[in-house]
Amino acid sequence: MSTDASARRPPLSGDVQDVLADPLRLAEEYALLRDVVEGTEAAVSILDTQLRYRYVNPQMARMSGLPADAHLGRPLSAVLPGVKRSDEVLRKVLADGTPRQLVVSGRTWADSPYDRRVWRATYHRLQDRQGRVLGLVGIALEVSGRRQYVDELERAHRRLALLDTAATKIGTTSDVVTTCTELANFVVPELADAAGVELRLDESDVRWRAPQGVLRLRRTALALRPDLVPLAQAAAKPGQLIDYQPGAAIRQCLETGRSWLRNRITPPEWRAVAAQPELADGYIAAGYHSALVVPLIAEGHVLGSLSLARASGSAPFSRDDAVVAKELAARAAQGLARAMRFSREHTMALELQRSLLAEPSRAHQNLETAARYLPADDRALVGGDWYDTLSLSGGRTLLVIGDVMGHGVEAAVAMSHYRSTLRALAQAGLKPHQVLRHADRMVAESGFDRVATCLLALADPRDGSVTYASAGHLPPLALTFDQRARLISVPVGPPLGTGLGGYASSTVSCPAGGVLLLYTDGLIEHRDEDIDTSLYRLTRLRLPTTGPLMRIIDKALESLTPEGTDDIALLAARLECPATASISRTHGEL
């Protein structure tokens, strides 16, 4: 029978016959191969056709953190649930015998200095001499260090790209609410599933003052992942005031000036760190599991906070997330500080301008006036353009139009100074050119460093005359009853505040049945256009002189289409002049 079996057995090669004939040599070769497999720094494993471990070498056991015996007979998912590997690739190797490489990553039971362990593995098919598939052999080398280095470079690149993008999307206006909204909308979904921006209140305003020991903030902006909107009914809405309990996350952040981060927050913890315990129910219902709060600090002042949250389906916050959020908050805070400063100055300037540019003071009954002031644009502070009317003795009315150099609170303050000075001098009974001369000297001697152009028009309906004096200002425009427009020639002296003097007055007839229009340069000036061309465009206006004066002003603005790069002040006057002979005389300091 053995003879028959020997006859059916394929003949052995000479080398195999030699080995079988020498058991000692076989043992030596086996020991040598085992030393190689078990002494290598590579993790070697043998899997059966069901991808269950049949053998692991000592390095594989060390990397996994489990004894070798704990692997045998079990698949990877049961031994190391934190490690991800494409078993589909291994099944292809079993099917066609072509070796394949793949990347395996995750966390093992063994301690590691790396946040995420990564191996590069190669799998070969094992089969016996008859061609039966026995399983796979896998050889893996850990590349966590190199991978972490590459990951850190990629994260740094993404971080810089994110911050660069933020520079163009946050702080695009000088409006506080808009800046906060841009910040919240930017971090969702880039960094969080929900974001809120809370700002400190003006402590000098008694309307918002909180009780002693209570931190009160205003929720200025809120952004949410779309699917969280229906679940966020308990969240404070933009504009809402929030009082924060002791120990609240945002309160801790603002009191210390440092970021606050916590992951896997439990319901009891939410009730302790939320602004108020009752708000925690909304966070729990929305599935928020992690929170990050960073302070908004600019110019050494804590302006408020940026609060971020992640919900179900998102990973917890990492240290990198905290770094990026802190940098975003720092950059946004600079824009926010500028917006706050602009808001304060703009409010001050508006209040000052509003008080000074109320409707022109009561004129005499034979003179109708209307005025309009337009700032350069929504972002510009109120400027130094102004208009005024002043009733004088003898039925006369002084019309004033002026333009202080510059914009902002300083220009508005200078405008107030000029306005009050001109009023006082006019009340003293001086002629228009004398008013300008004294105003120029007084301003120059006071050391005031903002010059201004100004045009005075003294209307005297008793003889149908208007006396003009100009300090570097554009000439007035007469709109006649036949819808024609002409510039009135006025002697021009230097701007006020130079101390040069040299002003003159000229007296002409008032435009019978017409309208007198005084204006600042913002009405007509265009970039890259000569002033004479701009003035010529003004004379081509064809406007009716009947009807409300404000409608005439609106028509002038519509026809001239100012560029909006400078403030505009307009003062329109309609005189009821008696029929008189033509008047034309000049006097003053020529």
Coordinates of C-alpha atoms in Angstrom, one line a residue:
M1 CA 0.0 0.0 0.0
S2 CA 2.8 2.4 0.8
T3 CA 4.4 1.4 -2.4
D4 CA 1.2 2.5 -4.2
A5 CA 1.2 5.9 -2.3
S6 CA 4.9 6.3 -3.2
A7 CA 4.1 5.7 -6.8
R8 CA 1.3 8.4 -6.8
R9 CA 3.5 11.0 -4.9
P10 CA 5.2 13.4 -7.3
P11 CA 9.0 13.1 -7.4
L12 CA 10.9 15.3 -5.0
S13 CA 13.6 17.7 -6.1
G14 CA 17.1 17.0 -5.3
D15 CA 17.3 19.9 -2.7
V16 CA 14.1 18.8 -0.9
Q17 CA 15.4 15.2 -0.8
D18 CA 18.6 16.5 0.7
V19 CA 16.8 18.4 3.4
L20 CA 14.5 15.6 4.3
A21 CA 17.6 13.4 4.4
D22 CA 19.2 15.8 6.9
P23 CA 16.8 16.7 9.7
L24 CA 19.5 18.7 11.4
R25 CA 19.8 21.0 8.4
L26 CA 16.0 21.4 8.4
A27 CA 15.9 22.5 12.0
E28 CA 18.7 25.0 11.4
E29 CA 16.9 26.6 8.5
Y30 CA 13.6 26.7 10.4
A31 CA 15.4 28.4 13.4
L32 CA 17.1 30.9 11.0
L33 CA 13.8 31.8 9.4
R34 CA 12.0 32.2 12.8
D35 CA 14.8 34.5 14.0
V36 CA 14.3 36.7 10.9
V37 CA 10.5 36.8 11.3
E38 CA 10.5 37.4 15.1
G39 CA 13.5 39.7 15.2
T40 CA 12.4 42.1 12.5
E41 CA 11.1 45.6 13.3
A42 CA 8.2 44.9 10.9
A43 CA 4.9 43.6 12.2
V44 CA 4.4 40.2 10.6
S45 CA 1.1 38.3 10.7
I46 CA -0.5 35.3 9.0
L47 CA -4.2 35.3 8.4
D48 CA -6.5 32.4 7.3
T49 CA -9.0 32.7 4.5
Q50 CA -11.5 34.2 6.9
L51 CA -9.0 36.9 7.7
R52 CA -8.5 35.6 11.3
Y53 CA -5.1 35.6 12.8
R54 CA -3.1 32.3 12.8
Y55 CA 0.2 33.9 13.8
V56 CA 1.6 37.3 14.8
N57 CA 5.3 38.0 15.5
P58 CA 6.5 39.7 18.7
Q59 CA 6.7 43.2 17.0
M60 CA 3.0 42.9 16.0
A61 CA 2.1 42.0 19.6
R62 CA 4.1 45.0 20.9
M63 CA 2.4 47.4 18.5
S64 CA -1.1 46.2 19.3
G65 CA -0.5 46.1 23.0
L66 CA -1.9 42.6 23.3
P67 CA -0.2 39.2 23.8
A68 CA 0.2 37.1 20.6
D69 CA -2.2 34.5 21.9
A70 CA -5.0 37.2 22.2
H71 CA -4.9 37.6 18.4
L72 CA -5.2 33.9 17.4
G73 CA -8.5 32.9 15.8
R74 CA -9.9 36.4 15.9
P75 CA -10.3 39.1 13.1
L76 CA -8.8 42.5 13.3
S77 CA -12.1 44.2 14.2
A78 CA -12.3 42.0 17.4
V79 CA -8.7 42.5 18.4
L80 CA -8.1 46.1 17.6
P81 CA -11.5 47.9 17.1
G82 CA -9.8 51.3 16.9
V83 CA -7.8 50.3 13.8
K84 CA -9.2 50.7 10.3
R85 CA -8.1 48.4 7.4
S86 CA -9.7 47.7 4.0
D87 CA -10.6 44.0 4.2
E88 CA -11.9 44.3 0.7
V89 CA -8.3 44.7 -0.6
L90 CA -7.2 41.6 1.3
R91 CA -10.0 39.6 -0.2
K92 CA -8.8 40.6 -3.7
V93 CA -5.3 39.3 -2.8
L94 CA -6.9 36.0 -1.7
A95 CA -8.9 35.9 -5.0
D96 CA -6.2 36.7 -7.6
G97 CA -2.9 36.2 -5.7
T98 CA -1.6 39.7 -6.7
P99 CA 0.2 41.3 -3.7
R100 CA -1.1 44.6 -2.7
Q101 CA -0.1 47.5 -0.4
L102 CA -2.4 49.5 1.7
V103 CA -2.4 52.0 4.6
V104 CA -3.7 50.9 8.0
S105 CA -4.4 53.5 10.6
G106 CA -6.0 54.0 14.0
R107 CA -5.4 53.6 17.7
T108 CA -4.1 50.4 19.4
W109 CA -4.1 49.3 23.1
A110 CA -0.4 50.2 23.3
D111 CA 0.7 53.7 24.4
S112 CA 2.0 55.9 21.6
P113 CA 3.4 59.4 21.2
Y114 CA 1.4 59.9 18.1
D115 CA -2.2 61.2 17.8
R116 CA -2.9 58.6 15.1
R117 CA -0.9 55.6 14.3
V118 CA -0.3 54.7 10.7
W119 CA 1.2 51.6 9.1
R120 CA 2.1 50.8 5.5
A121 CA 1.4 47.1 4.9
T122 CA 2.0 44.6 2.1
Y123 CA -0.1 41.4 1.8
H124 CA 0.9 38.2 -0.1
R125 CA -1.2 35.1 -0.7
L126 CA -0.1 31.8 0.9
Q127 CA -0.8 28.5 -0.8
D128 CA 0.5 24.9 -0.6
R129 CA 2.3 22.9 -3.3
Q130 CA -1.0 21.7 -4.6
G131 CA -2.2 25.3 -5.1
R132 CA -4.7 25.4 -2.3
V133 CA -5.1 28.9 -0.8
L134 CA -4.1 28.9 2.9
G135 CA -4.4 32.6 3.7
L136 CA -2.3 35.7 3.7
V137 CA 0.9 36.9 5.1
G138 CA 1.1 40.6 6.0
I139 CA 4.2 42.7 6.6
A140 CA 3.7 46.2 8.0
L141 CA 6.0 49.0 9.0
E142 CA 4.9 51.9 11.1
V143 CA 5.1 55.3 9.5
S144 CA 3.3 57.3 12.1
G145 CA 6.1 59.8 12.6
R146 CA 6.4 60.7 8.9
R147 CA 2.6 60.7 8.5
Q148 CA 2.1 62.9 11.5
Y149 CA 4.7 65.3 10.1
V150 CA 2.8 65.4 6.7
D151 CA -0.5 65.8 8.5
E152 CA 0.9 68.7 10.5
L153 CA 2.1 70.4 7.4
E154 CA -1.3 69.9 5.8
R155 CA -3.1 71.2 8.9
A156 CA -0.8 74.3 8.9
H157 CA -1.5 74.9 5.2
R158 CA -5.3 74.6 5.8
R159 CA -5.0 76.8 8.8
L160 CA -3.2 79.5 6.8
A161 CA -5.6 79.2 4.0
L162 CA -8.5 79.5 6.4
L163 CA -7.1 82.6 8.0
D164 CA -6.3 84.2 4.6
T165 CA -9.9 83.6 3.5
A166 CA -11.2 85.1 6.8
A167 CA -9.3 88.3 6.1
T168 CA -11.5 88.9 3.1
K169 CA -14.8 87.8 4.6
I170 CA -14.7 89.2 8.2
G171 CA -14.7 93.0 8.9
T172 CA -15.7 94.0 5.4
T173 CA -17.7 97.0 6.8
S174 CA -17.5 99.4 9.7
D175 CA -20.7 98.0 11.2
V176 CA -20.5 96.1 14.5
V177 CA -23.4 93.8 13.9
T178 CA -22.3 93.0 10.3
T179 CA -18.8 92.2 11.5
C180 CA -20.1 89.8 14.2
T181 CA -22.4 88.1 11.8
E182 CA -19.6 87.6 9.3
L183 CA -17.5 86.0 12.0
A184 CA -20.3 83.6 13.1
N185 CA -21.2 82.7 9.5
F186 CA -17.5 82.0 8.6
V187 CA -16.8 79.6 11.4
V188 CA -20.0 77.6 10.6
P189 CA -19.3 75.1 9.1
E190 CA -15.6 75.6 8.8
L191 CA -14.9 75.0 12.5
A192 CA -18.2 74.4 14.2
D193 CA -21.8 73.4 13.9
A194 CA -23.0 76.4 15.9
A195 CA -21.4 79.7 16.7
G196 CA -22.4 82.8 18.7
V197 CA -20.8 86.1 19.2
E198 CA -21.4 87.9 22.5
L199 CA -20.3 91.5 23.2
R200 CA -19.9 93.4 26.4
L201 CA -22.4 96.3 27.0
D202 CA -21.7 100.0 27.5
E203 CA -21.5 100.1 31.3
S204 CA -22.3 103.8 31.3
D205 CA -25.7 103.2 29.7
V206 CA -28.2 102.6 32.6
R207 CA -30.6 100.8 30.3
W208 CA -28.3 97.7 30.1
R209 CA -26.6 97.8 33.5
A210 CA -26.7 94.4 35.2
P211 CA -27.3 93.8 38.9
Q212 CA -24.2 93.6 41.1
G213 CA -22.2 90.4 40.5
V214 CA -24.0 89.5 37.2
L215 CA -22.3 89.4 33.9
R216 CA -24.6 90.6 31.2
L217 CA -23.7 90.3 27.5
R218 CA -25.6 90.9 24.2
R219 CA -25.8 88.0 21.8
T220 CA -24.9 89.9 18.6
A221 CA -24.8 87.1 16.1
L222 CA -25.7 83.4 15.8
A223 CA -25.0 80.8 13.1
L224 CA -26.2 77.2 13.0
R225 CA -25.8 74.1 10.9
P226 CA -29.1 74.0 8.9
D227 CA -30.3 70.8 10.5
L228 CA -29.8 72.3 14.0
V229 CA -32.1 75.3 13.3
P230 CA -35.3 73.5 14.3
L231 CA -33.6 72.2 17.5
A232 CA -32.3 75.6 18.6
Q233 CA -35.5 77.2 19.9
A234 CA -33.9 77.6 23.3
A235 CA -30.9 79.4 22.0
A236 CA -30.6 83.1 22.6
K237 CA -31.4 85.1 19.5
P238 CA -29.3 87.9 18.0
G239 CA -29.9 91.1 19.9
Q240 CA -31.0 89.3 23.1
L241 CA -29.4 90.2 26.5
I242 CA -28.0 87.2 28.4
D243 CA -27.1 87.0 32.1
Y244 CA -24.4 84.5 32.9
Q245 CA -24.4 82.4 36.0
P246 CA -21.1 81.9 38.0
G247 CA -19.1 79.1 36.4
A248 CA -20.6 79.6 33.0
A249 CA -18.1 78.8 30.2
I250 CA -18.3 82.2 28.6
R251 CA -18.0 83.9 32.0
Q252 CA -14.9 81.9 32.8
C253 CA -13.4 82.8 29.4
L254 CA -14.0 86.5 29.8
E255 CA -12.9 86.6 33.5
T256 CA -9.6 84.9 32.7
G257 CA -9.0 86.2 29.2
R258 CA -8.2 82.6 28.1
S259 CA -9.8 80.0 25.8
W260 CA -12.2 77.5 27.3
L261 CA -12.5 74.0 25.8
R262 CA -14.4 70.9 26.8
N263 CA -15.4 67.7 24.9
R264 CA -18.0 65.0 25.6
I265 CA -20.0 67.3 27.8
T266 CA -22.6 65.4 29.9
P267 CA -26.1 66.8 30.6
P268 CA -25.2 67.8 34.2
E269 CA -22.1 69.5 32.9
W270 CA -24.1 71.4 30.4
R271 CA -26.3 72.8 33.2
A272 CA -23.2 74.0 35.0
V273 CA -21.5 75.7 32.1
A274 CA -24.4 77.1 30.1
A275 CA -25.4 80.8 30.6
Q276 CA -28.4 79.6 32.6
P277 CA -29.4 76.1 33.6
E278 CA -32.6 76.2 31.6
L279 CA -30.7 77.0 28.4
A280 CA -28.8 73.7 28.7
D281 CA -31.9 71.7 27.8
G282 CA -31.8 73.2 24.3
Y283 CA -28.1 72.3 23.9
I284 CA -28.8 68.8 25.1
A285 CA -31.7 68.4 22.7
A286 CA -29.6 69.7 19.8
G287 CA -27.0 67.0 20.5
Y288 CA -24.1 69.4 21.3
H289 CA -21.3 67.4 22.8
S290 CA -18.3 69.8 22.7
A291 CA -17.8 73.5 23.3
L292 CA -15.0 76.0 22.7
V293 CA -15.1 79.6 23.8
V294 CA -12.4 82.1 22.8
P295 CA -12.2 85.8 23.9
L296 CA -12.3 88.7 21.5
I297 CA -9.4 90.8 22.6
A298 CA -8.2 94.0 20.9
E299 CA -6.0 96.8 22.2
G300 CA -5.8 95.2 25.6
H301 CA -9.6 95.1 26.1
V302 CA -11.9 92.1 26.2
L303 CA -14.7 93.0 23.8
G304 CA -16.7 89.8 24.1
S305 CA -16.5 86.1 23.1
L306 CA -16.8 83.8 20.2
S307 CA -18.5 80.5 21.3
L308 CA -18.4 77.4 19.2
A309 CA -20.2 74.1 19.6
R310 CA -20.2 70.7 17.8
A311 CA -23.1 68.4 17.6
S312 CA -23.8 64.7 16.7
G313 CA -21.9 63.6 13.6
S314 CA -18.9 65.9 14.2
A315 CA -15.6 65.1 15.9
P316 CA -14.7 66.7 19.2
F317 CA -12.6 69.9 19.2
S318 CA -8.9 69.4 18.9
R319 CA -6.0 71.6 20.1
D320 CA -5.5 72.7 16.5
D321 CA -9.2 73.8 16.4
A322 CA -8.6 75.9 19.5
V323 CA -5.5 77.5 18.0
V324 CA -7.3 78.4 14.7
A325 CA -10.4 79.7 16.6
K326 CA -8.1 81.9 18.8
E327 CA -6.3 83.3 15.8
L328 CA -9.6 84.0 14.0
A329 CA -11.0 85.7 17.1
A330 CA -7.9 87.9 17.4
R331 CA -8.2 89.0 13.8
A332 CA -11.9 89.6 14.0
A333 CA -11.5 91.5 17.3
Q334 CA -9.3 94.1 15.5
G335 CA -12.0 94.7 12.9
L336 CA -14.6 94.7 15.6
A337 CA -12.6 97.3 17.6
R338 CA -12.4 99.5 14.5
A339 CA -16.2 99.1 13.9
M340 CA -17.0 100.0 17.5
R341 CA -14.7 103.0 17.4
F342 CA -16.4 104.0 14.1
S343 CA -19.8 103.5 15.6
R344 CA -19.0 105.7 18.6
E345 CA -17.5 108.4 16.4
H346 CA -20.2 108.2 13.8
T347 CA -22.9 108.5 16.5
M348 CA -21.1 111.5 18.0
A349 CA -20.6 113.1 14.6
L350 CA -24.2 112.5 13.6
E351 CA -25.6 114.0 16.8
L352 CA -23.3 117.0 16.4
Q353 CA -24.1 117.4 12.7
R354 CA -27.8 116.9 13.4
S355 CA -27.9 119.6 16.0
L356 CA -26.0 122.0 13.8
L357 CA -27.7 121.1 10.6
A358 CA -31.3 121.2 11.7
E359 CA -33.7 123.0 9.3
P360 CA -32.4 126.5 8.6
S361 CA -33.3 128.9 11.3
R362 CA -36.4 131.1 10.7
A363 CA -36.0 133.3 7.8
H364 CA -38.0 136.5 7.0
Q365 CA -41.4 135.9 5.5
N366 CA -40.3 137.1 2.1
L367 CA -37.6 134.4 1.8
E368 CA -38.2 130.7 1.5
T369 CA -35.4 128.3 2.1
A370 CA -34.7 124.5 2.0
A371 CA -31.5 122.5 2.6
R372 CA -30.1 119.0 2.2
Y373 CA -27.0 117.3 3.6
L374 CA -25.6 114.0 2.2
P375 CA -22.6 112.2 3.6
A376 CA -20.1 110.8 1.1
D377 CA -21.3 107.2 1.7
D378 CA -22.6 104.8 4.4
R379 CA -19.0 104.1 5.6
A380 CA -17.8 107.7 5.8
L381 CA -18.1 109.7 8.9
V382 CA -20.1 112.9 8.8
G383 CA -17.9 115.6 7.3
G384 CA -17.5 119.4 7.7
D385 CA -20.0 120.6 5.1
W386 CA -22.6 123.0 6.6
Y387 CA -25.3 125.4 5.7
D388 CA -27.0 128.1 7.7
T389 CA -29.5 131.0 7.5
L390 CA -29.7 133.9 9.8
S391 CA -32.4 136.6 10.1
L392 CA -30.9 140.1 10.5
S393 CA -32.3 143.5 11.0
G394 CA -34.1 145.3 8.3
G395 CA -35.7 142.2 6.9
R396 CA -32.4 140.9 5.6
T397 CA -31.4 137.2 5.7
L398 CA -27.8 135.9 5.5
L399 CA -27.4 132.6 3.7
V400 CA -24.2 130.6 4.5
I401 CA -22.7 127.6 2.8
G402 CA -19.3 126.2 3.9
D403 CA -16.9 123.2 3.7
V404 CA -14.3 122.4 6.4
M405 CA -11.3 120.3 5.2
G406 CA -11.5 116.6 6.2
H407 CA -14.1 114.3 7.7
G408 CA -15.1 112.9 11.1
V409 CA -15.7 114.3 14.5
E410 CA -12.8 116.8 14.2
A411 CA -14.2 118.3 11.0
A412 CA -17.7 118.5 12.6
V413 CA -16.2 120.3 15.6
A414 CA -14.4 122.7 13.3
M415 CA -17.6 123.3 11.4
S416 CA -19.4 124.2 14.7
H417 CA -16.6 126.6 15.5
Y418 CA -16.8 128.4 12.1
R419 CA -20.6 128.4 12.2
S420 CA -20.8 130.1 15.6
T421 CA -18.1 132.6 14.7
L422 CA -19.8 133.6 11.5
R423 CA -23.1 134.0 13.3
A424 CA -21.7 136.2 16.0
L425 CA -19.9 138.5 13.4
A426 CA -23.0 138.7 11.2
Q427 CA -25.2 139.7 14.2
A428 CA -22.7 142.6 14.8
G429 CA -24.0 144.2 11.6
L430 CA -20.8 143.7 9.5
K431 CA -20.9 143.4 5.8
P432 CA -20.3 140.0 4.3
H433 CA -16.6 140.7 3.3
Q434 CA -16.0 142.1 6.8
V435 CA -17.5 139.0 8.4
L436 CA -15.1 136.8 6.4
R437 CA -12.1 139.1 7.2
H438 CA -12.7 139.0 11.0
A439 CA -13.5 135.2 10.9
D440 CA -10.3 134.5 9.0
R441 CA -8.2 136.5 11.5
M442 CA -9.9 135.0 14.6
V443 CA -9.5 131.4 13.4
A444 CA -5.9 131.9 12.3
E445 CA -4.9 133.5 15.6
S446 CA -6.6 130.8 17.6
G447 CA -4.2 128.2 16.2
F448 CA -7.1 126.2 14.7
D449 CA -5.6 124.0 12.0
R450 CA -8.5 123.3 9.8
V451 CA -9.2 125.7 7.0
A452 CA -12.6 126.1 5.4
T453 CA -14.2 127.5 2.3
C454 CA -17.3 129.6 2.8
L455 CA -19.8 131.6 0.7
L456 CA -22.0 134.3 2.2
A457 CA -25.1 135.7 0.5
L458 CA -26.9 138.6 2.2
A459 CA -30.4 138.9 0.7
D460 CA -32.2 142.2 1.1
P461 CA -35.7 142.0 -0.4
R462 CA -36.3 145.7 0.2
D463 CA -34.2 146.6 -2.8
G464 CA -34.1 143.2 -4.5
S465 CA -30.3 142.7 -3.9
V466 CA -28.1 139.9 -2.8
T467 CA -24.6 140.7 -1.6
Y468 CA -22.0 138.0 -1.9
A469 CA -18.6 137.3 -0.4
S470 CA -16.5 134.2 -0.9
A471 CA -13.6 132.6 0.9
G472 CA -12.4 130.2 -1.7
H473 CA -15.9 128.7 -2.3
L474 CA -17.6 127.8 -5.6
P475 CA -19.9 130.4 -7.1
P476 CA -23.6 130.3 -6.5
L477 CA -26.1 129.3 -9.2
A478 CA -29.1 131.3 -10.2
L479 CA -32.1 129.3 -11.6
T480 CA -34.4 131.5 -13.6
F481 CA -38.1 131.3 -14.3
D482 CA -37.3 130.2 -17.9
Q483 CA -35.5 127.1 -16.6
R484 CA -32.1 128.4 -17.3
A485 CA -29.1 128.3 -15.0
R486 CA -26.2 130.7 -14.7
L487 CA -23.3 131.1 -12.3
I488 CA -23.0 134.4 -10.5
S489 CA -19.6 136.0 -10.6
V490 CA -18.3 136.6 -7.1
P491 CA -14.9 137.9 -6.0
V492 CA -13.0 135.0 -4.4
G493 CA -10.6 135.4 -1.4
P494 CA -8.5 132.7 0.3
P495 CA -10.1 130.0 2.5
L496 CA -10.9 130.9 6.1
G497 CA -8.1 130.1 8.7
T498 CA -5.2 131.1 6.5
G499 CA -4.9 134.6 8.0
L500 CA -4.3 136.1 4.6
G501 CA -7.4 138.3 4.4
G502 CA -8.3 140.1 1.2
Y503 CA -12.0 139.6 0.9
A504 CA -14.5 141.6 -1.2
S505 CA -18.3 141.8 -1.6
S506 CA -20.3 142.2 -4.7
T507 CA -24.0 143.1 -4.9
V508 CA -26.3 142.0 -7.7
S509 CA -30.0 141.8 -8.3
C510 CA -31.8 138.8 -7.0
P511 CA -33.0 136.3 -9.7
A512 CA -36.5 137.6 -10.2
G513 CA -38.9 134.7 -10.0
G514 CA -36.0 132.3 -9.7
V515 CA -34.1 130.3 -7.1
L516 CA -30.7 130.7 -5.7
L517 CA -28.7 127.5 -5.1
L518 CA -25.6 127.4 -2.8
Y519 CA -23.7 124.1 -2.8
T520 CA -20.4 122.4 -1.8
D521 CA -18.0 120.8 -4.2
G522 CA -19.2 117.3 -3.6
L523 CA -22.2 118.2 -5.8
I524 CA -20.2 118.7 -9.0
E525 CA -16.7 117.4 -8.7
H526 CA -15.7 114.3 -10.6
R527 CA -12.4 112.5 -10.6
D528 CA -10.1 113.4 -13.5
E529 CA -12.3 116.3 -14.5
D530 CA -11.3 119.9 -14.6
I531 CA -13.3 122.2 -12.3
D532 CA -14.3 124.4 -15.2
T533 CA -15.9 121.4 -16.9
S534 CA -17.7 120.5 -13.7
L535 CA -19.1 124.1 -13.4
Y536 CA -20.1 124.0 -17.0
R537 CA -22.2 120.9 -16.4
L538 CA -23.9 122.8 -13.6
T539 CA -25.0 125.6 -16.0
R540 CA -26.7 123.0 -18.2
L541 CA -29.3 122.2 -15.6
R542 CA -32.8 122.8 -16.7
L543 CA -35.0 122.9 -13.6
P544 CA -38.4 124.5 -12.9
T545 CA -38.3 127.2 -10.2
T546 CA -41.9 126.6 -9.1
G547 CA -43.1 124.1 -6.6
P548 CA -41.4 123.0 -3.3
L549 CA -37.7 123.9 -3.0
M550 CA -36.9 120.4 -1.7
R551 CA -38.1 119.0 -5.0
I552 CA -35.8 121.3 -6.9
I553 CA -32.9 120.1 -4.7
D554 CA -33.8 116.5 -5.4
K555 CA -34.0 117.2 -9.2
A556 CA -30.6 118.8 -9.1
L557 CA -29.1 115.8 -7.4
E558 CA -30.7 113.4 -9.8
S559 CA -29.5 115.4 -12.8
L560 CA -25.9 115.8 -11.7
T561 CA -25.5 112.3 -10.3
P562 CA -22.7 113.1 -7.9
E563 CA -19.9 110.4 -7.5
G564 CA -20.5 110.2 -3.7
T565 CA -16.8 110.5 -2.9
D566 CA -17.3 113.7 -0.9
D567 CA -20.0 115.2 1.3
I568 CA -22.7 117.4 -0.2
A569 CA -24.5 120.3 1.3
L570 CA -27.1 122.3 -0.6
L571 CA -29.1 125.4 0.4
A572 CA -31.8 126.7 -1.9
A573 CA -33.5 130.1 -1.5
R574 CA -36.4 131.7 -3.3
L575 CA -36.7 135.5 -2.8
E576 CA -39.8 137.6 -3.4
C577 CA -38.0 140.5 -4.9
P578 CA -39.7 143.7 -6.0
A579 CA -39.2 144.9 -9.5
T580 CA -36.1 147.0 -9.3
A581 CA -33.4 148.3 -11.6
S582 CA -30.4 146.1 -12.1
I583 CA -27.9 146.3 -9.3
S584 CA -24.2 145.6 -9.7
R585 CA -21.6 146.9 -7.3
T586 CA -18.4 145.6 -5.6
H587 CA -16.7 146.8 -2.5
G588 CA -14.3 145.5 0.0
E589 CA -10.6 144.5 0.2
L590 CA -9.7 144.0 -3.4

